[in-house]
Short mmCIF file of C-alpha atoms in Angstrom, two decimals:
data_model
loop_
_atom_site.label_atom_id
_atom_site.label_comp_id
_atom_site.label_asym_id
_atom_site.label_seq_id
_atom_site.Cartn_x
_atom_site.Cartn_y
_atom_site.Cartn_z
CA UNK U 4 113.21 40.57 34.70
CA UNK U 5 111.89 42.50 37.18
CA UNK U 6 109.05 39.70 38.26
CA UNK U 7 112.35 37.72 38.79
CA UNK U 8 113.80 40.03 40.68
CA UNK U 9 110.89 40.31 42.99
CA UNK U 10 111.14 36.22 43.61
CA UNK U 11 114.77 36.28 44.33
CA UNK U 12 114.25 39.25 46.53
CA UNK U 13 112.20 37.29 48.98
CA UNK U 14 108.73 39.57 48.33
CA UNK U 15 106.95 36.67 45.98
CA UNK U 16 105.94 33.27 46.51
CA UNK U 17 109.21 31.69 46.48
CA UNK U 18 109.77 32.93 49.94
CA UNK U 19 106.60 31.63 51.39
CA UNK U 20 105.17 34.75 51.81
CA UNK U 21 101.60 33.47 50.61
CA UNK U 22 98.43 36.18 51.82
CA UNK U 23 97.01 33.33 54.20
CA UNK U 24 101.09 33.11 55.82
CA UNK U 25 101.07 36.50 56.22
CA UNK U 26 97.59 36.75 58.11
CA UNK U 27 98.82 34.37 59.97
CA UNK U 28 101.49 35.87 61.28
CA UNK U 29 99.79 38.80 61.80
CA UNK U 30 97.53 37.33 63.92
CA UNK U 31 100.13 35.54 65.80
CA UNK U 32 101.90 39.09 66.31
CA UNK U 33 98.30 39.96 67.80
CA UNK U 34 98.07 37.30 69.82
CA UNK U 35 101.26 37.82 71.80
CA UNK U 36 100.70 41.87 71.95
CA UNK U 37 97.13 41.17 73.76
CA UNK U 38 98.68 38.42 76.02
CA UNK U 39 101.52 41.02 77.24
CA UNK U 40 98.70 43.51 77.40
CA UNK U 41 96.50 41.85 79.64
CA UNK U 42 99.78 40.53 81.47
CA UNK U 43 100.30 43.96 82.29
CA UNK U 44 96.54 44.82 83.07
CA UNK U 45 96.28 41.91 85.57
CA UNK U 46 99.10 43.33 86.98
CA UNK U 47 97.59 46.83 87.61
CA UNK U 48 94.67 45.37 88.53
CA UNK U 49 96.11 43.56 91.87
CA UNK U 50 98.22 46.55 92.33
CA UNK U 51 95.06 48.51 93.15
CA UNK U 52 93.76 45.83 94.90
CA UNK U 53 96.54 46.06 96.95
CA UNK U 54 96.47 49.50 97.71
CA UNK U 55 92.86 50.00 98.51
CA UNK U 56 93.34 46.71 101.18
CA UNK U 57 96.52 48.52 102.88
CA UNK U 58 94.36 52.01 103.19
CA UNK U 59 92.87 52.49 106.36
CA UNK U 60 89.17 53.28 106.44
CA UNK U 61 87.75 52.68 109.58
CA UNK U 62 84.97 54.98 109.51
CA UNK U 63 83.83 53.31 105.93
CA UNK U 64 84.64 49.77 106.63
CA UNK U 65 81.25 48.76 108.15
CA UNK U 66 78.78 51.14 105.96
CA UNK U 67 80.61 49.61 102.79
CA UNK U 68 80.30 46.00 104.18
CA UNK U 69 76.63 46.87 104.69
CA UNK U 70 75.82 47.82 101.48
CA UNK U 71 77.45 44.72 100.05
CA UNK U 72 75.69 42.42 102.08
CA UNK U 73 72.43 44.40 100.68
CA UNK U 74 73.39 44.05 97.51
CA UNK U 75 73.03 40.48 97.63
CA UNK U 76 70.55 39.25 95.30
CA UNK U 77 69.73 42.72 94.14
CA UNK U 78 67.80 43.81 97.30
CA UNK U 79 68.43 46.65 97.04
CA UNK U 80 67.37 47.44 93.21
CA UNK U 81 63.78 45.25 93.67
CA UNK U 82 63.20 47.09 96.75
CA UNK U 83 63.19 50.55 94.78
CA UNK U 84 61.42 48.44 91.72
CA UNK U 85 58.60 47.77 94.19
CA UNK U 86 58.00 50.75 95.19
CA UNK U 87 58.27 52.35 91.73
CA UNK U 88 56.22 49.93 90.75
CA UNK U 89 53.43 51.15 92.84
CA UNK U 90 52.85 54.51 90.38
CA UNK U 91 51.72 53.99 87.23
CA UNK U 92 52.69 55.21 83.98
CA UNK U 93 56.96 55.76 83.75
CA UNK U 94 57.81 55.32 87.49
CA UNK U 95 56.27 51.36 86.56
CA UNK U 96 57.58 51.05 83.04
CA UNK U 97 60.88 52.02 84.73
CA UNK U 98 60.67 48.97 86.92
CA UNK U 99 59.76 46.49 84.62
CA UNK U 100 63.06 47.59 82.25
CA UNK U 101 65.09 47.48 85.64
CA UNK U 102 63.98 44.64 86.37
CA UNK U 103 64.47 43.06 82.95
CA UNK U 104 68.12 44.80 83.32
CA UNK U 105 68.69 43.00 86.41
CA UNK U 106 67.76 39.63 84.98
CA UNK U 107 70.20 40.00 81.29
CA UNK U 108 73.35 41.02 83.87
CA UNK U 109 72.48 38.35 86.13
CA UNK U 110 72.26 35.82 82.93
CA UNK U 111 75.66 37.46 81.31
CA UNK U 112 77.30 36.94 84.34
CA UNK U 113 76.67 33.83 86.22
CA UNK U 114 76.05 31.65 83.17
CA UNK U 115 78.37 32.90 80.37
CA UNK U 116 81.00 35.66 82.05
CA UNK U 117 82.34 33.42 84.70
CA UNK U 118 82.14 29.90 83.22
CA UNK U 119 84.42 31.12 80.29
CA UNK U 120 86.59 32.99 82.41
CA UNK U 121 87.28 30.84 85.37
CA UNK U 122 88.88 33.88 86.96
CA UNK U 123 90.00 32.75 91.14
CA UNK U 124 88.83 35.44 93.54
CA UNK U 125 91.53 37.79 95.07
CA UNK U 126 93.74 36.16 98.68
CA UNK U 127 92.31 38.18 101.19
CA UNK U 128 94.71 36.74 103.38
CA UNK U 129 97.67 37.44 101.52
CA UNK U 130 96.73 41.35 100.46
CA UNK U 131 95.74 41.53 104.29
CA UNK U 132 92.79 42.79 103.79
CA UNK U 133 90.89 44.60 107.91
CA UNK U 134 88.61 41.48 109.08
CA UNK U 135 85.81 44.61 109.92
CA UNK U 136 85.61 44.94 106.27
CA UNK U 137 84.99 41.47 104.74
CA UNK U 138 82.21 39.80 103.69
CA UNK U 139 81.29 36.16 103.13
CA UNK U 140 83.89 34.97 100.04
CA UNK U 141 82.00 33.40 97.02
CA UNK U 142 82.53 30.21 95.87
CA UNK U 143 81.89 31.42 92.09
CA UNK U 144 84.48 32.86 89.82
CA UNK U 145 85.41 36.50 90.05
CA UNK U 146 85.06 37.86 86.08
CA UNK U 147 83.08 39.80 86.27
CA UNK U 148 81.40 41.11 89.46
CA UNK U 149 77.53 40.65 88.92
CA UNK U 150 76.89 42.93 91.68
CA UNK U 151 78.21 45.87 89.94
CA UNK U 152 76.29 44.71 86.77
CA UNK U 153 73.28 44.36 88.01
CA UNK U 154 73.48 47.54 89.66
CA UNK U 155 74.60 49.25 86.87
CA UNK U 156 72.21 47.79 84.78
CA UNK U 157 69.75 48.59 86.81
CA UNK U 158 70.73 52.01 87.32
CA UNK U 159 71.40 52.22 83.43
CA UNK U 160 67.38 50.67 82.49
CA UNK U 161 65.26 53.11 85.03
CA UNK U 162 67.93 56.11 84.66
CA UNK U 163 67.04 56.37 80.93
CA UNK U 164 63.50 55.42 81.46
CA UNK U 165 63.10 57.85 84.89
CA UNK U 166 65.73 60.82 84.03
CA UNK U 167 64.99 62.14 87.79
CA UNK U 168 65.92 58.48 88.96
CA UNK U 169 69.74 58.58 86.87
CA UNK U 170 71.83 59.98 89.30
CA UNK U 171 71.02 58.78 92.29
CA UNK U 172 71.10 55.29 90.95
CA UNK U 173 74.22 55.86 89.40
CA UNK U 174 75.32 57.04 92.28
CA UNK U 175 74.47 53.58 94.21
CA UNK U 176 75.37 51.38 91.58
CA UNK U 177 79.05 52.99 91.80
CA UNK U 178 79.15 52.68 95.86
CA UNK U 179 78.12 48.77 95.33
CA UNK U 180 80.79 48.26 92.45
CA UNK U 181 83.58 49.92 94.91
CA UNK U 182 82.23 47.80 97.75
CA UNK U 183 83.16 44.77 95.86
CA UNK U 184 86.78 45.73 96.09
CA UNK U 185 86.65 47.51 99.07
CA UNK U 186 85.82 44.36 101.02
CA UNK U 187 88.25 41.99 99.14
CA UNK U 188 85.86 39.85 96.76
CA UNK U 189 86.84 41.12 93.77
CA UNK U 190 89.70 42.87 91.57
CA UNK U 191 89.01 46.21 90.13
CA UNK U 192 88.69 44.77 86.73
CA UNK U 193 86.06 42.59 88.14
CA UNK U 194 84.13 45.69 88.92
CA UNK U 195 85.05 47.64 85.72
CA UNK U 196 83.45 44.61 83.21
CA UNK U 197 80.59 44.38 85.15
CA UNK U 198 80.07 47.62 85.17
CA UNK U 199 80.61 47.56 81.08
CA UNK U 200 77.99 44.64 81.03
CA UNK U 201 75.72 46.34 83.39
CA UNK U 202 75.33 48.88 80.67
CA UNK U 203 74.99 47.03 78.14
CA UNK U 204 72.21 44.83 80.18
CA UNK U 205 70.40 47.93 80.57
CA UNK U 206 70.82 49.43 76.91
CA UNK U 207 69.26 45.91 75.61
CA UNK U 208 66.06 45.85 78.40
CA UNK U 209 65.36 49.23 76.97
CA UNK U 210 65.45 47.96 73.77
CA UNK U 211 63.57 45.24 74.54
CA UNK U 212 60.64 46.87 76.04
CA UNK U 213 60.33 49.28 73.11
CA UNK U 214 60.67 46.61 70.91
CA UNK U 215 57.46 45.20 73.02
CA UNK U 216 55.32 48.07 73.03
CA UNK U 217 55.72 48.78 69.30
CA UNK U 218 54.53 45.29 68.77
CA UNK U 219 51.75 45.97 70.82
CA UNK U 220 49.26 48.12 68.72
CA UNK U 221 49.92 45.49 65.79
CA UNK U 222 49.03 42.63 67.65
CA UNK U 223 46.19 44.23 68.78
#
């Protein structure tokens, strides 16, 4: 009696409440709480767009657009490569991770982050963002920036492998992220997932290289 009860009651198979049914709607249910989610996200994300493109900051306007511009290409990370590069020992096994950094965020980024994501880069125009700030608009998409995560990883690589070298190049990494925004080529969550990738760039050149040397003496 009471299995009949439990079919008549609508919690049995007779209601087409089946495991796989219910996963599925679960999963729907998911689906539609992450979409209103990242509605909401995208929404604070231009928001703060917004407001740092109404702030006036003339006295940071052209030393941010500089250090975007030198960011380019990572300049400014294989410029302090080289010249760690020119001590042996750490200060050169630092490089070589940063460098190897610089090359997984560039990877992540240009060939997997924004082909899948497609994401348009912000309307300067329309968030009226100072002329003495911008710099040249990129034609590729903006998620995520790979400025910020090749800075970051960067940073993240020869930090851990040159403690001395962390802050400063955390330091950097942050003014180049905020740069991004600052001059109107990306969103905020731009910078934020590079950044996020930039670390994780870094973590796996670090593992990578240790991964290399242990190898080393059995190869040998």
């Amino acid at each position: 009696m009471s299995d009949e009860s439990t079919y008549e009651t609508g919690g049995g198979p007779a209601a087409g409440t089946t495991p796989r049914t219910r996963a599925q709607e679960r999963a729907r249910a998911a689906a539609v709480t992450v979409r209103a989610v990242l509605h909401d996200l995208r929404g604070v994300d231009g928001a703060v767009y917004a407001a740092v493109a109404a702030t006036p900051t003339p006295a940071l306007d052209a030393g941010l657009r500089r250090l975007s511009n030198a960011a380019d290409h990572s300049k400014i990370s294989f410029a302090v490569a080289a010249g760690l590069a020119l001590f042996p020992g750490r200060p050169r096994r630092a490089a070589l991770a940063g460098v190897g950094a610089i090359a997984i965020a560039s990877a992540s980024a240009n060939l997997l982050g924004k082909r899948l994501v497609r994401r348009p880069r912000p309307d300067r125009e329309a968030a009226r963002v100072v002329t003495g700030r911008q710099v040249p608009m990129p034609e590729s998409a903006s998620f995520p920036s790979g400025h910020t995560a090749s800075a970051v990883a960067f940073a993240t690589a020869v930090g851990v492998a040159l403690p001395p070298a962390a802050v400063p190049l955390g330091l950097l990494a942050s003014a180049v992220g905020y740069s991004r925004v600052h001059t109107g080529v990306h969103y905020p969550g731009d910078v934020a997932a590079g950044a996020v990738l930039g670390l994780a760039s870094g973590t796996a050149s670090l593992a990578l290289g240790a991964s290399l040397l242990r190898a080393r003496p059995a190869a040998d």
